[in-house]
mmCIF file of C-alpha atoms in Angstrom:
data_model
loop_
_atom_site.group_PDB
_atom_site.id
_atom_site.type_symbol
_atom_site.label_atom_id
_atom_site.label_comp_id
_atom_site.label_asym_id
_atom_site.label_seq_id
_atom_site.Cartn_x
_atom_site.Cartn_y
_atom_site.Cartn_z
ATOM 1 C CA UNK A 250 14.601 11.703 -15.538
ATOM 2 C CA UNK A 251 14.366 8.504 -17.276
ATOM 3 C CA UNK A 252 11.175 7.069 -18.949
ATOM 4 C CA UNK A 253 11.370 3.923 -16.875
ATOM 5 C CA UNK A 254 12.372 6.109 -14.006
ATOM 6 C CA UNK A 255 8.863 8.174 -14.496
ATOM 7 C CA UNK A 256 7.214 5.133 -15.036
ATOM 8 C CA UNK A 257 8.136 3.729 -11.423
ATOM 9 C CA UNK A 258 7.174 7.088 -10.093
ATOM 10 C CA UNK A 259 3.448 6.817 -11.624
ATOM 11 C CA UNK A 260 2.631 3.243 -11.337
ATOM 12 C CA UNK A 261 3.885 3.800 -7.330
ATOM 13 C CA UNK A 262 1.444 6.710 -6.859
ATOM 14 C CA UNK A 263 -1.347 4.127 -8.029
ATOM 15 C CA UNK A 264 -0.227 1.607 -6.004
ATOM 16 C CA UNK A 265 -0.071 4.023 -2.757
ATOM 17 C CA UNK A 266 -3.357 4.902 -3.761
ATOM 18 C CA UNK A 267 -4.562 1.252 -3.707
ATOM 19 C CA UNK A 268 -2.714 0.477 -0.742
ATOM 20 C CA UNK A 269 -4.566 4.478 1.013
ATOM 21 C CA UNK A 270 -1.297 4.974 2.206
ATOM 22 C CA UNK A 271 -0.337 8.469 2.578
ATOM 23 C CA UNK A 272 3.355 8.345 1.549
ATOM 24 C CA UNK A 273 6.048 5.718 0.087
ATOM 25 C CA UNK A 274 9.559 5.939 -0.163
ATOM 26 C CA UNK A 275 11.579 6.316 -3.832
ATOM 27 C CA UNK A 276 14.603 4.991 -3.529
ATOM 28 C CA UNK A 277 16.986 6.198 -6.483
ATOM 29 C CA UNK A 278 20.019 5.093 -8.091
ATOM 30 C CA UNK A 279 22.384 5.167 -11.294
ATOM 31 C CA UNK A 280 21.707 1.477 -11.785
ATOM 32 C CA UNK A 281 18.422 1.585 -11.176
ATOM 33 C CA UNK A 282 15.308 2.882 -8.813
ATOM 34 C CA UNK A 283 13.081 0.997 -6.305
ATOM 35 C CA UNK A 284 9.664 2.084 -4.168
ATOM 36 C CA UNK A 285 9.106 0.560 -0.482
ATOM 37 C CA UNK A 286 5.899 1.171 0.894
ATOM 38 C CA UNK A 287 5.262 0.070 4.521
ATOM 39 C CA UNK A 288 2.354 -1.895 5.620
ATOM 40 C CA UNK A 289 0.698 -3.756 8.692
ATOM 41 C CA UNK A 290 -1.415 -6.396 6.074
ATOM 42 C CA UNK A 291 -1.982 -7.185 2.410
ATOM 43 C CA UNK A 292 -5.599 -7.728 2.423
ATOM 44 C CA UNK A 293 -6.154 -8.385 -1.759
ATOM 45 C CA UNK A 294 -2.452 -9.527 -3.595
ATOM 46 C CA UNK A 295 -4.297 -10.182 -6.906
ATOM 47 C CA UNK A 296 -5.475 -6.490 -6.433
ATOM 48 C CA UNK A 297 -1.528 -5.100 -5.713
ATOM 49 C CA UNK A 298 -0.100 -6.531 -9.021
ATOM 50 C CA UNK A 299 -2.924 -5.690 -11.345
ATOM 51 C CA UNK A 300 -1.680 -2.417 -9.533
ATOM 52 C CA UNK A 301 1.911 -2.462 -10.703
ATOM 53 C CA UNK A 302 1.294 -3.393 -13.537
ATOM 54 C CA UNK A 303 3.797 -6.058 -14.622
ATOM 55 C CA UNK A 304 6.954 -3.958 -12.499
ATOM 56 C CA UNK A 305 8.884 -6.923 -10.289
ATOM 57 C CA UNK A 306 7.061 -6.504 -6.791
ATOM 58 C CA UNK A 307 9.265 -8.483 -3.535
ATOM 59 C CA UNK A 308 7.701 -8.924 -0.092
ATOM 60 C CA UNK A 309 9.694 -8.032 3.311
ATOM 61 C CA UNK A 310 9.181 -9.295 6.719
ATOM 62 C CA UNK A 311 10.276 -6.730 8.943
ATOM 63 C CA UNK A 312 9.237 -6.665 12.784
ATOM 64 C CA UNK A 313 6.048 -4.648 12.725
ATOM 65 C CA UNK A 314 5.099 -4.354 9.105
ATOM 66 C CA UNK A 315 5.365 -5.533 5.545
ATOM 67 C CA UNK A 316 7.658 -3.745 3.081
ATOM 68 C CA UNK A 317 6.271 -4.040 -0.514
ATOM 69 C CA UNK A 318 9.373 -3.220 -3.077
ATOM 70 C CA UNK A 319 8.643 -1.979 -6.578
ATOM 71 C CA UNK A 320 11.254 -1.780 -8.865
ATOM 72 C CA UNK A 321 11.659 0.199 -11.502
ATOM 73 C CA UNK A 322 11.526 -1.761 -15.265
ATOM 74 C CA UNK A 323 14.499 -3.477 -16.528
ATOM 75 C CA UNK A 324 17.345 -2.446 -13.817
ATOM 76 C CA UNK A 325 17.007 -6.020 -11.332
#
């Protein structure tokens, strides 16, 4: 496992945490990882980036929820 790679994998658990979700999904590639976690509502932004601290963080629309994407340092 990568350093950046365990990086994404603790700064995710903290943001699930922040988020009380009770799961997230890791998303893993050669070229680089990413972290989706599925929400209804994003009640404190400032809050979710202090949170991921500094990682690239991208905002989904999808039907019935929000997907919040993490990805892992220096692959995007």
């Amino acid at each position: 496992m990568t350093a950046t790679l365990s990086e994404l994998i603790d700064i995710a658990y903290r943001v699930k945490v922040f988020l009380s979700l009770g799961s997230y999904e890791l998303h893993q590639y050669e070229d680089g990882s990413f972290v989706d976690f599925h929400v209804k509502k994003i009640t404190d932004i400032n809050g979710l980036l202090k949170a991921a601290s500094g990682l690239e963080v991208r905002f989904f629309a999808e039907e019935n929820f929000i997907t919040i994407r993490l990805f892992e340092k220096d692959c995007y």
